[in-house]
mmCIF file of C-alpha atoms in Angstrom:
data_model
loop_
_atom_site.group_PDB
_atom_site.id
_atom_site.type_symbol
_atom_site.label_atom_id
_atom_site.label_comp_id
_atom_site.label_asym_id
_atom_site.label_seq_id
_atom_site.Cartn_x
_atom_site.Cartn_y
_atom_site.Cartn_z
ATOM 1 C CA UNK A 211 12.559 0.020 0.340
ATOM 2 C CA UNK A 212 11.213 -2.888 -1.675
ATOM 3 C CA UNK A 213 8.550 -2.664 -4.372
ATOM 4 C CA UNK A 214 7.470 -5.772 -6.236
ATOM 5 C CA UNK A 215 5.780 -5.305 -9.596
ATOM 6 C CA UNK A 216 3.808 -7.815 -11.614
ATOM 7 C CA UNK A 217 4.412 -6.771 -15.198
ATOM 8 C CA UNK A 218 1.646 -9.114 -16.415
ATOM 9 C CA UNK A 219 -1.001 -7.815 -14.006
ATOM 10 C CA UNK A 220 -4.040 -5.879 -15.160
ATOM 11 C CA UNK A 221 -3.421 -3.472 -12.248
ATOM 12 C CA UNK A 222 -1.728 -0.332 -13.599
ATOM 13 C CA UNK A 223 1.966 0.011 -12.767
ATOM 14 C CA UNK A 224 1.473 3.328 -10.956
ATOM 15 C CA UNK A 225 -1.082 1.648 -8.662
ATOM 16 C CA UNK A 226 1.335 -1.195 -7.946
ATOM 17 C CA UNK A 227 4.091 1.304 -7.133
ATOM 18 C CA UNK A 228 1.757 3.303 -4.903
ATOM 19 C CA UNK A 229 0.631 0.170 -3.053
ATOM 20 C CA UNK A 230 4.234 -0.998 -2.742
ATOM 21 C CA UNK A 231 5.238 2.262 -1.077
ATOM 22 C CA UNK A 232 2.193 2.108 1.199
ATOM 23 C CA UNK A 233 3.132 -1.429 2.199
ATOM 24 C CA UNK A 234 6.603 -0.186 3.128
ATOM 25 C CA UNK A 235 5.028 2.546 5.257
ATOM 26 C CA UNK A 236 2.610 0.156 7.006
ATOM 27 C CA UNK A 237 5.392 -2.336 7.691
ATOM 28 C CA UNK A 238 7.674 0.334 9.140
ATOM 29 C CA UNK A 239 10.268 -0.116 6.393
ATOM 30 C CA UNK A 240 10.395 3.642 5.821
ATOM 31 C CA UNK A 241 10.409 6.344 8.462
ATOM 32 C CA UNK A 242 8.824 9.765 8.742
ATOM 33 C CA UNK A 243 10.602 12.373 6.599
ATOM 34 C CA UNK A 244 12.676 9.692 4.841
ATOM 35 C CA UNK A 245 13.410 10.668 1.269
ATOM 36 C CA UNK A 246 12.028 8.432 -1.456
ATOM 37 C CA UNK A 247 14.141 7.634 -4.500
ATOM 38 C CA UNK A 248 13.974 10.278 -7.208
ATOM 39 C CA UNK A 249 11.394 9.714 -9.923
ATOM 40 C CA UNK A 250 14.172 9.024 -12.422
ATOM 41 C CA UNK A 251 15.982 6.614 -10.089
ATOM 42 C CA UNK A 252 12.865 4.606 -9.163
ATOM 43 C CA UNK A 253 11.727 4.455 -12.783
ATOM 44 C CA UNK A 254 15.106 3.019 -13.747
ATOM 45 C CA UNK A 255 15.112 0.519 -10.843
ATOM 46 C CA UNK A 256 11.595 -0.716 -11.658
ATOM 47 C CA UNK A 257 12.011 -0.515 -15.439
ATOM 48 C CA UNK A 258 8.974 1.738 -15.896
ATOM 49 C CA UNK A 259 8.536 5.230 -17.323
ATOM 50 C CA UNK A 260 9.153 8.318 -15.226
ATOM 51 C CA UNK A 261 5.547 9.347 -15.905
ATOM 52 C CA UNK A 262 4.382 6.152 -14.158
ATOM 53 C CA UNK A 263 6.420 6.890 -11.032
ATOM 54 C CA UNK A 264 5.384 10.553 -11.114
ATOM 55 C CA UNK A 265 1.709 9.469 -11.140
ATOM 56 C CA UNK A 266 2.276 7.157 -8.150
ATOM 57 C CA UNK A 267 4.037 9.916 -6.203
ATOM 58 C CA UNK A 268 1.287 12.427 -7.087
ATOM 59 C CA UNK A 269 -1.401 10.037 -5.834
ATOM 60 C CA UNK A 270 0.531 9.435 -2.598
ATOM 61 C CA UNK A 271 0.891 13.179 -2.133
ATOM 62 C CA UNK A 272 -2.841 13.652 -2.667
ATOM 63 C CA UNK A 273 -3.466 11.014 0.010
ATOM 64 C CA UNK A 274 -1.138 12.851 2.395
ATOM 65 C CA UNK A 275 1.455 10.090 2.632
ATOM 66 C CA UNK A 276 4.286 12.038 1.015
ATOM 67 C CA UNK A 277 5.374 15.637 0.509
ATOM 68 C CA UNK A 278 7.270 16.823 -2.527
ATOM 69 C CA UNK A 279 9.619 19.745 -2.082
ATOM 70 C CA UNK A 280 10.693 21.276 -5.364
ATOM 71 C CA UNK A 281 14.395 20.814 -5.935
ATOM 72 C CA UNK A 282 14.826 18.566 -2.873
ATOM 73 C CA UNK A 283 12.724 15.456 -3.470
ATOM 74 C CA UNK A 284 9.771 13.485 -2.172
ATOM 75 C CA UNK A 285 9.573 12.634 1.527
ATOM 76 C CA UNK A 286 7.447 10.302 3.635
ATOM 77 C CA UNK A 287 4.867 12.264 5.648
ATOM 78 C CA UNK A 288 3.585 10.455 8.712
ATOM 79 C CA UNK A 289 2.215 13.573 10.394
ATOM 80 C CA UNK A 290 -1.278 12.067 10.172
ATOM 81 C CA UNK A 291 -0.140 8.480 10.766
ATOM 82 C CA UNK A 292 -3.097 7.570 12.989
ATOM 83 C CA UNK A 293 -5.485 8.635 10.219
ATOM 84 C CA UNK A 294 -3.446 6.642 7.709
ATOM 85 C CA UNK A 295 -3.541 3.514 9.889
ATOM 86 C CA UNK A 296 -7.280 3.900 10.484
ATOM 87 C CA UNK A 297 -7.828 4.130 6.721
ATOM 88 C CA UNK A 298 -5.681 1.024 6.198
ATOM 89 C CA UNK A 299 -7.689 -0.884 8.833
ATOM 90 C CA UNK A 300 -10.929 0.093 7.086
ATOM 91 C CA UNK A 301 -9.556 -1.099 3.729
ATOM 92 C CA UNK A 302 -8.540 -4.430 5.243
ATOM 93 C CA UNK A 303 -11.898 -4.925 6.967
ATOM 94 C CA UNK A 304 -13.678 -4.337 3.650
ATOM 95 C CA UNK A 305 -11.464 -7.021 2.092
ATOM 96 C CA UNK A 306 -12.163 -9.369 5.011
ATOM 97 C CA UNK A 307 -15.922 -8.884 4.646
ATOM 98 C CA UNK A 308 -15.658 -9.615 0.933
ATOM 99 C CA UNK A 309 -13.672 -12.788 1.631
ATOM 100 C CA UNK A 310 -16.096 -13.909 4.334
ATOM 101 C CA UNK A 311 -18.988 -13.438 1.908
ATOM 102 C CA UNK A 312 -17.141 -15.512 -0.696
ATOM 103 C CA UNK A 313 -16.554 -18.219 1.920
ATOM 104 C CA UNK A 314 -20.278 -18.217 2.780
ATOM 105 C CA UNK A 315 -21.194 -18.559 -0.882
ATOM 106 C CA UNK A 316 -18.725 -21.432 -1.210
ATOM 107 C CA UNK A 317 -20.468 -23.208 1.658
ATOM 108 C CA UNK A 318 -17.656 -22.977 4.213
ATOM 109 C CA UNK A 319 -19.045 -23.384 7.725
ATOM 110 C CA UNK A 320 -19.065 -20.350 10.025
ATOM 111 C CA UNK A 321 -17.214 -22.356 12.671
ATOM 112 C CA UNK A 322 -14.395 -23.081 10.220
ATOM 113 C CA UNK A 323 -13.998 -19.409 9.325
ATOM 114 C CA UNK A 324 -13.949 -18.421 12.999
ATOM 115 C CA UNK A 325 -11.454 -21.210 13.776
ATOM 116 C CA UNK A 326 -9.089 -19.941 11.071
ATOM 117 C CA UNK A 327 -9.319 -16.350 12.284
ATOM 118 C CA UNK A 328 -8.663 -17.380 15.880
ATOM 119 C CA UNK A 329 -5.773 -19.560 14.739
ATOM 120 C CA UNK A 330 -4.237 -16.687 12.773
ATOM 121 C CA UNK A 331 -4.540 -14.353 15.741
ATOM 122 C CA UNK A 332 -2.793 -16.955 17.878
ATOM 123 C CA UNK A 333 -5.483 -16.944 20.549
#
């Protein structure tokens, strides 16, 4: 599992860790019931405090993406994977709408935006 952190970013470290783990889930880099690194281990690897990693894991557990079993560890939970993917699609569409609105404000022609989207989809 790979998590990239930007230590100069204004985004809190726990959010970056959480998003990094989510990205690994969405990209299929981790599998259902796979054990995540221990809080101590991941904190050491990422050079952050254990409290930061604990917060990221707690948020992921609240979102239903992981389960923590006392004494055993934290595990990926893809039981509700279709719900997770639907939520991810909604997040991405919100970002796309925001970007399209920025493109409109910048004066980029509708045809150009559509051309880029079609090109990216490989149609």
